[in-house]
Amino acid sequence: MTRDWASLEIDRKARAHAPVQPVAKQAADERLTHFEEIYSVYDAEIARIEAARCIQCPDPAPCQLACPLGNDIPTALRLIEEGQFLEAANVFRQTSPIPEICSRVCPQERLCEGSCTHGGGVCNTPIQIGKLEKFVIELQYAVEGIPLGQVAPDTGRRVAVIGAGPAGMAAAEALRREGHAVTVYDANPHPGGLLIYGIPAFKLSKDRVVRKIEQLSALGITFVPNTRVGRDISLQALCEQFDAVFAGVGANVDAPAKWEGVELDGVYQAGEFLIRANVPDALKPEALVEDGKPPVGRRVFVFGGGDTAMDCVRSSLRLQREQEYPLDVTCAYRRTEGEMPGCRVERANAREEGAKFAWLTAPVRFVGDDAGRLTGIELIQMTLGEPDASGRRRPVPLEGSEHIVEADTAILALGYWPDPLLGKTTEGLETHDWGLISADPLTGRTSLPNVWAAGDGVTGPDLVSTAVRGALRAARDIHRTLSEL
Ligand code: SF4
């Protein structure tokens, strides 16, 4: 569908003044009592009013340019305004294989909504693109059930996908739709990758991910769980059994923490903490089922400034509420709020829920008692020096500012590293920087002739939508290559 710009007759001035139609959000006190999603979904009439604020910017619209997947947002919004909700859902589906997920976890404030003309206009509030996308996709599921779409006749070609996270799911679906037989290997007991094992359910309900996996299974994609390629089966073996291999292994290894005392009881790495706090037993890796939810104490510190840190903060607040403790969770970050890389909306949600923040603060060591339990943390104040390679000002310790604070729980959300296993166990697979797979950004081709790769395992931790974009590019190249065999 292309936009008929010339025939549009809309009063852009009136639209620029139309007030935003917010989506209802649960009160902080209520949402602390559970781990489920906190936003409602638009109803049809309010969605139409919100979509009618869009002034249908000329092609290429800034919102579409800012979307990593290039979603045709103006057309979708026009259709929503006209009440053609299912058609709008299909516009999102043309470019995004997981619109129900992107609409929930994309940082729209930095992408489509951050670029929306309305954001800087009289009204000063961008169109609620993510919430409108979520509305039409959920409506489509309610009306049509799981949408299967078209699958081309079988080609006789077989593709292995390593990793069942966003990149693996996107590549698997795209290749299956071209008629190839697709088998997805994943180390966890359930497909979904970080959508199940990383992002908390209060941002993305596990049901939504399970539903997507059901769709992929119904398309004929085979999932092989509990199988870590490089340990349980080699990449070379997959290359011999399949015509092509796509590696979407993600970056899910907690960054190493070398401070004194990190082995104390009460000090967690974010990865394990989030799985234990948020994943239901039925989906958890067996080794973590017995441990149950992570006990948090009365005084919690989370170290880090990204979205994972905020996920840990908000999970800790819910766990404290479960234990009927007074809320006392502090996010300590070594720069200031202005340099924080995480999503502003999630930070605001954390603040509403009771999170405290300590800026320009870093740990020096973790202090324990004779029983090996965390009792305190030595902190140091920082100041900002010259910009580093990332362009952000470098945090510099203020000598003499060390002090010890009481704490019984510390969570280290210092970022994720790639899993180096594939590179270490596969002769000829080129990697760099702690195990990132070297791959062409436009085609996903690696140093091995029938192996492609994309997603966080290639770029390092990034957005779900950028991982999907890379996977779709690689899937196109795989299909082109298989078609020529
Ligand atoms: Fe509509 Fe905003 Fe996109 Fe312009 S930038 S087309 S106003 S959503």
XYZ file of C-alpha atoms and ligand atoms in Angstrom:
493
model
C 0.000 0.000 0.000
C 1.392 3.425 -0.909
C 0.193 6.726 0.393
C -1.828 8.970 -1.892
C -0.344 12.213 -0.621
C -2.033 14.487 -3.176
C -5.562 13.428 -2.290
C -5.150 13.939 1.446
C -7.242 16.765 2.764
C -6.430 17.240 6.415
C -6.302 20.285 8.644
C -2.711 20.044 9.850
C -3.023 23.095 12.062
C -5.960 21.598 13.966
C -4.134 18.293 14.265
C -1.062 19.994 15.644
C -3.199 21.361 18.506
C -5.108 18.150 19.237
C -4.294 16.789 22.693
C -2.573 13.431 23.103
C -4.757 10.480 24.120
C -2.715 8.641 26.721
C -3.108 4.934 27.452
C -4.139 4.082 30.996
C -1.314 2.904 33.239
C -1.824 1.153 36.565
C -1.042 3.162 39.690
C 2.419 2.411 41.058
C 1.076 0.893 44.259
C -1.080 -1.561 42.340
C 1.592 -2.615 39.854
C 4.070 -3.371 42.635
C 1.821 -6.248 43.664
C 2.478 -8.271 40.500
C 4.910 -8.879 37.637
C 2.422 -8.400 34.801
C 2.202 -5.632 32.168
C 1.225 -2.228 33.505
C -0.267 -0.477 30.447
C -3.807 -0.954 29.145
C -4.533 -1.273 25.451
C -6.363 1.518 23.581
C -10.014 1.065 22.885
C -11.054 1.557 19.269
C -12.548 5.037 19.547
C -9.621 6.528 21.503
C -7.176 4.876 19.096
C -8.880 6.567 16.167
C -8.711 9.957 17.896
C -5.021 9.487 18.698
C -4.183 8.342 15.154
C -6.077 11.355 13.782
C -3.462 13.634 15.378
C -0.960 12.461 12.769
C -0.376 15.143 10.140
C 0.759 12.564 7.568
C 4.208 14.002 6.992
C 5.436 13.824 3.396
C 7.329 10.751 2.301
C 9.811 9.868 3.784
C 8.174 10.598 7.134
C 10.613 11.121 10.025
C 8.941 8.390 12.115
C 9.412 5.831 9.342
C 13.019 6.867 8.779
C 13.740 6.438 12.497
C 12.233 2.930 12.668
C 15.007 0.330 12.285
C 12.539 -1.845 10.389
C 11.192 0.993 8.233
C 7.579 0.459 9.332
C 5.186 2.504 7.156
C 3.799 4.308 10.187
C 1.892 7.110 8.395
C -0.112 4.596 6.348
C -0.869 2.490 9.430
C -2.012 5.573 11.341
C -4.199 6.710 8.456
C -5.857 3.284 8.406
C -6.390 3.368 12.180
C -7.966 6.797 11.871
C -10.349 5.343 9.285
C -11.176 2.389 11.540
C -9.424 -0.127 9.259
C -7.617 -1.729 12.182
C -6.805 -5.124 10.693
C -5.415 -3.496 7.559
C -3.249 -1.295 9.796
C -1.984 -4.394 11.609
C -0.969 -5.876 8.264
C 0.948 -2.709 7.370
C 3.073 -3.213 10.502
C 3.448 -6.905 9.636
C 4.794 -6.082 6.164
C 8.088 -4.963 7.706
C 8.075 -6.392 11.237
C 7.795 -10.097 12.073
C 7.217 -9.337 15.771
C 5.096 -6.160 15.989
C 3.474 -7.363 19.228
C 6.940 -7.374 20.783
C 8.495 -4.281 19.203
C 5.420 -2.250 20.186
C 6.141 -3.130 23.818
C 9.930 -3.135 24.113
C 11.233 -0.675 21.494
C 12.432 2.601 23.043
C 10.014 4.596 20.872
C 11.142 7.809 22.590
C 14.488 7.385 20.776
C 13.047 6.019 17.507
C 9.705 6.713 15.818
C 8.148 8.835 18.551
C 11.403 10.646 19.218
C 11.433 11.744 15.585
C 7.726 12.496 15.279
C 7.016 16.007 13.984
C 4.432 16.372 16.733
C 7.110 15.987 19.384
C 8.470 19.452 18.721
C 5.205 21.083 17.696
C 2.561 23.083 19.524
C 1.237 19.978 21.196
C 4.742 18.823 22.077
C 3.712 15.192 22.505
C 4.466 12.700 19.749
C 1.822 10.402 18.357
C 1.640 7.299 20.583
C 2.877 5.052 17.780
C 3.932 2.089 19.918
C 0.637 1.967 21.804
C -1.335 2.196 18.532
C 0.735 -0.615 17.006
C 0.081 -2.748 20.091
C -3.658 -2.012 19.849
C -4.078 -3.131 16.227
C -1.894 -6.222 16.628
C -3.726 -7.381 19.764
C -7.044 -6.729 18.029
C -5.894 -8.786 15.062
C -5.010 -11.726 17.335
C -8.414 -11.410 19.048
C -10.337 -11.331 15.749
C -8.311 -13.649 13.513
C -6.478 -15.879 15.991
C -2.847 -16.631 15.276
C -2.175 -15.224 11.792
C -0.331 -17.776 9.691
C 0.087 -15.902 6.401
C 1.654 -17.449 3.319
C 4.363 -20.120 3.157
C 5.948 -20.881 -0.226
C 6.030 -24.505 -1.471
C 8.840 -26.623 -0.022
C 12.204 -25.950 -1.656
C 13.877 -29.086 -0.306
C 16.535 -26.884 1.334
C 17.267 -27.126 5.056
C 18.429 -24.302 7.322
C 19.636 -24.488 10.923
C 19.144 -21.450 13.146
C 21.211 -21.097 16.305
C 19.411 -19.120 18.990
C 15.665 -18.658 19.458
C 15.759 -14.992 20.480
C 14.549 -12.074 18.340
C 17.181 -12.518 15.597
C 16.734 -16.290 15.417
C 12.938 -16.013 15.395
C 12.992 -13.393 12.638
C 15.408 -15.323 10.425
C 13.563 -18.601 10.996
C 10.204 -17.124 10.013
C 11.535 -15.334 6.940
C 13.277 -18.485 5.693
C 10.312 -20.753 6.425
C 8.028 -18.407 4.488
C 10.344 -18.887 1.491
C 9.660 -22.634 1.691
C 12.844 -23.820 3.406
C 12.751 -26.381 6.232
C 13.979 -24.608 9.389
C 15.251 -26.103 12.655
C 16.029 -23.751 15.558
C 18.501 -24.800 18.279
C 18.510 -23.027 21.621
C 20.317 -23.561 24.911
C 17.244 -22.779 27.037
C 14.249 -25.026 27.713
C 11.871 -22.666 25.873
C 12.356 -20.551 22.736
C 12.305 -16.767 23.044
C 15.825 -15.877 24.166
C 15.978 -12.567 26.000
C 12.257 -12.029 25.377
C 11.625 -14.833 27.893
C 14.854 -14.906 29.901
C 15.807 -11.218 29.974
C 12.931 -8.760 29.650
C 10.625 -8.816 32.698
C 6.961 -9.669 32.267
C 5.907 -6.209 33.497
C 7.308 -4.910 30.190
C 6.503 -7.903 27.973
C 4.141 -10.643 29.052
C 5.612 -14.121 28.549
C 2.237 -15.126 27.032
C 2.901 -12.838 24.078
C 6.206 -14.557 23.367
C 4.736 -18.040 23.801
C 1.969 -17.075 21.357
C 4.583 -16.006 18.783
C 6.431 -19.298 19.195
C 3.117 -21.126 18.641
C 2.768 -19.218 15.385
C 6.272 -20.207 14.264
C 5.626 -23.859 15.193
C 2.347 -23.792 13.263
C 4.284 -22.552 10.219
C 6.339 -25.755 10.421
C 9.469 -24.496 12.187
C 11.065 -27.129 14.456
C 12.525 -26.049 17.805
C 15.257 -28.066 19.521
C 15.523 -26.835 23.143
C 18.248 -27.421 25.759
C 20.887 -27.653 23.030
C 23.849 -25.315 23.162
C 25.654 -25.285 19.833
C 29.393 -25.470 20.474
C 28.846 -27.725 23.500
C 26.067 -30.231 22.743
C 26.522 -30.189 18.966
C 29.187 -28.487 16.910
C 28.637 -25.796 14.320
C 30.609 -27.983 11.886
C 28.085 -30.800 12.402
C 25.218 -28.418 11.598
C 27.060 -27.267 8.465
C 27.253 -30.893 7.320
C 23.570 -31.593 8.039
C 22.047 -28.359 6.678
C 22.375 -26.270 3.505
C 22.835 -23.072 5.533
C 23.282 -22.048 9.162
C 22.188 -18.751 10.711
C 23.701 -17.787 14.084
C 21.568 -15.419 16.169
C 23.244 -16.207 19.451
C 22.730 -12.850 21.152
C 24.897 -11.348 23.872
C 23.722 -12.724 27.181
C 26.839 -13.265 29.274
C 27.012 -10.959 32.281
C 29.964 -8.559 32.082
C 32.677 -9.771 34.480
C 32.779 -8.152 37.916
C 36.170 -8.088 39.568
C 35.504 -6.233 42.803
C 36.429 -7.717 46.148
C 33.429 -9.458 47.700
C 31.344 -10.179 44.568
C 31.139 -13.832 45.663
C 29.230 -12.913 48.863
C 25.668 -14.138 49.421
C 23.385 -11.312 48.449
C 25.442 -10.164 45.446
C 23.763 -11.107 42.167
C 24.613 -10.842 38.498
C 21.688 -9.281 36.603
C 21.203 -12.200 34.201
C 20.514 -14.847 36.818
C 18.631 -12.400 39.060
C 16.162 -11.495 36.296
C 15.543 -15.122 35.331
C 14.909 -16.152 38.919
C 12.712 -13.120 39.627
C 10.645 -13.088 36.457
C 10.532 -16.432 34.664
C 7.862 -18.947 35.714
C 9.208 -22.330 36.841
C 7.727 -24.057 33.775
C 10.059 -22.021 31.510
C 13.131 -21.809 33.770
C 16.361 -23.720 33.135
C 16.244 -26.782 35.386
C 19.270 -25.674 37.428
C 17.438 -22.530 38.583
C 14.032 -24.013 39.405
C 14.992 -25.229 42.862
C 16.489 -21.864 43.841
C 13.112 -20.141 43.521
C 12.797 -16.367 43.517
C 15.952 -14.507 44.554
C 15.637 -13.364 48.162
C 16.169 -9.604 48.386
C 16.925 -7.830 51.627
C 15.712 -4.573 53.097
C 18.377 -2.428 51.445
C 19.083 -3.084 47.769
C 21.644 -1.432 45.475
C 21.589 -1.953 41.723
C 24.717 -0.909 39.816
C 24.330 0.172 36.185
C 22.553 2.741 34.031
C 20.932 0.790 31.220
C 17.566 -0.876 30.753
C 18.793 -4.034 32.503
C 19.580 -1.999 35.620
C 16.067 -0.569 35.595
C 14.601 -4.061 35.104
C 16.522 -5.188 38.209
C 15.398 -2.139 40.192
C 11.737 -2.668 39.365
C 11.938 -6.426 39.980
C 13.581 -5.772 43.369
C 10.835 -3.358 44.368
C 8.231 -6.010 43.576
C 10.171 -8.634 45.535
C 10.459 -6.289 48.526
C 6.711 -5.679 48.351
C 6.108 -9.473 48.232
C 8.144 -9.795 51.434
C 6.288 -6.842 52.970
C 9.513 -4.882 53.446
C 9.523 -1.078 53.229
C 10.682 -0.179 49.701
C 14.392 0.677 49.634
C 16.052 0.154 46.251
C 18.770 2.484 44.956
C 20.152 2.537 41.433
C 23.793 3.656 41.612
C 25.314 4.942 38.373
C 28.835 6.210 37.835
C 27.782 9.088 35.567
C 24.811 11.479 35.835
C 21.241 10.955 34.670
C 22.045 12.859 31.467
C 24.472 10.141 30.386
C 22.229 7.231 31.332
C 21.795 4.956 28.312
C 18.516 3.352 29.432
C 15.011 4.287 28.314
C 13.674 7.467 29.948
C 10.129 6.077 30.176
C 11.315 3.028 32.116
C 13.293 5.276 34.459
C 10.155 7.325 35.089
C 8.209 4.128 35.792
C 10.891 3.050 38.267
C 10.746 6.432 40.017
C 6.966 6.240 40.301
C 7.367 2.802 41.879
C 9.728 4.132 44.530
C 13.243 3.736 43.091
C 15.985 5.996 44.394
C 19.023 7.080 42.387
C 22.611 7.773 43.385
C 24.428 9.549 40.549
C 28.203 9.683 40.146
C 28.532 6.677 42.421
C 30.525 3.483 41.891
C 31.335 0.443 44.042
C 34.838 -0.100 45.440
C 34.247 -3.423 47.248
C 31.506 -5.505 48.783
C 31.723 -6.124 52.524
C 30.458 -9.266 54.260
C 30.076 -10.833 57.684
C 31.676 -14.064 58.970
C 28.860 -16.112 57.436
C 29.680 -14.759 53.981
C 26.589 -12.531 53.751
C 26.694 -9.075 52.227
C 26.383 -6.398 54.922
C 27.685 -3.276 53.228
C 29.200 -1.718 50.120
C 32.144 0.650 49.945
C 31.194 3.360 47.445
C 33.201 6.152 45.874
C 32.016 9.435 44.411
C 32.883 10.161 40.797
C 33.240 13.305 38.760
C 33.011 13.665 34.994
C 36.199 14.103 32.997
C 36.887 14.299 29.257
C 34.628 12.442 26.767
C 35.609 8.819 26.066
C 35.336 6.897 22.769
C 31.541 6.733 23.132
C 31.359 10.539 23.332
C 30.145 10.457 26.925
C 32.225 12.141 29.613
C 34.450 9.683 31.404
C 33.709 9.079 35.100
C 36.754 9.822 37.276
C 36.958 8.690 40.945
C 37.189 11.440 43.568
C 40.011 10.216 45.791
C 39.149 10.318 49.489
C 35.378 10.142 48.942
C 35.171 6.425 49.793
C 32.476 5.547 52.331
C 30.615 2.419 53.388
C 26.830 2.100 53.200
C 24.711 -0.660 54.705
C 23.285 -3.093 52.160
C 22.063 -6.678 52.153
C 21.485 -7.055 48.402
C 23.567 -5.836 45.461
C 22.758 -6.494 41.806
C 25.386 -5.945 39.131
C 23.768 -4.799 35.896
C 26.964 -3.839 34.130
C 25.962 -4.928 30.641
C 26.125 -8.102 28.611
C 28.944 -9.640 26.612
C 28.677 -12.056 23.695
C 28.946 -15.780 24.312
C 32.388 -16.624 22.827
C 31.639 -20.372 22.593
C 30.858 -20.591 18.861
C 34.035 -18.770 17.891
C 36.128 -20.831 20.295
C 34.801 -24.164 19.068
C 34.541 -23.502 15.316
C 37.630 -23.523 13.165
C 37.584 -20.706 10.625
C 34.775 -18.673 12.218
C 36.247 -15.210 12.676
C 35.375 -13.301 15.834
C 36.582 -10.098 17.453
C 36.188 -8.101 20.683
C 35.384 -10.730 23.329
C 33.724 -13.145 20.897
C 31.507 -11.038 18.615
C 31.064 -12.900 15.311
C 32.506 -10.999 12.340
C 29.722 -10.651 9.774
C 28.856 -8.335 6.884
C 26.227 -5.884 8.205
C 24.286 -5.931 4.929
C 24.260 -9.671 4.222
C 25.158 -11.376 7.501
C 27.874 -13.421 5.737
C 30.607 -14.691 8.043
C 34.068 -16.064 7.305
C 32.523 -19.517 6.704
C 30.789 -20.017 3.342
C 27.476 -21.449 4.572
C 27.225 -19.629 7.916
C 25.445 -16.300 8.389
C 25.077 -14.286 11.602
C 23.267 -11.188 12.890
C 21.871 -9.680 16.065
C 23.564 -8.919 19.356
C 26.127 -11.710 18.828
C 27.454 -9.610 15.914
C 26.806 -6.022 17.031
C 26.964 -6.377 20.806
C 23.911 -5.581 22.946
C 21.485 -3.464 20.929
C 17.763 -3.102 20.324
C 15.387 -5.945 19.514
C 14.412 -4.142 16.309
C 18.014 -3.762 15.112
C 18.634 -7.473 15.770
C 15.538 -8.269 13.703
C 16.699 -5.955 10.895
C 20.062 -7.729 10.715
C 18.395 -11.140 10.777
C 16.020 -10.236 7.947
C 18.933 -9.023 5.817
C 20.799 -12.272 6.457
C 17.674 -14.342 5.701
C 17.333 -12.570 2.352
C 20.939 -13.396 1.503
C 20.543 -17.011 2.630
C 17.439 -17.396 0.465
C 19.207 -15.829 -2.526
C 22.136 -18.185 -2.044
C 19.953 -21.296 -1.647
C 17.944 -20.321 -4.708
C 21.100 -20.367 -6.783
C 22.218 -23.840 -5.663
Fe 2.558 11.227 11.787
Fe 4.496 11.892 13.556
Fe 5.010 10.177 11.567
Fe 4.585 12.774 10.990
S 6.296 11.917 12.168
S 3.764 10.973 9.887
S 3.055 13.284 12.567
S 3.557 9.869 13.258
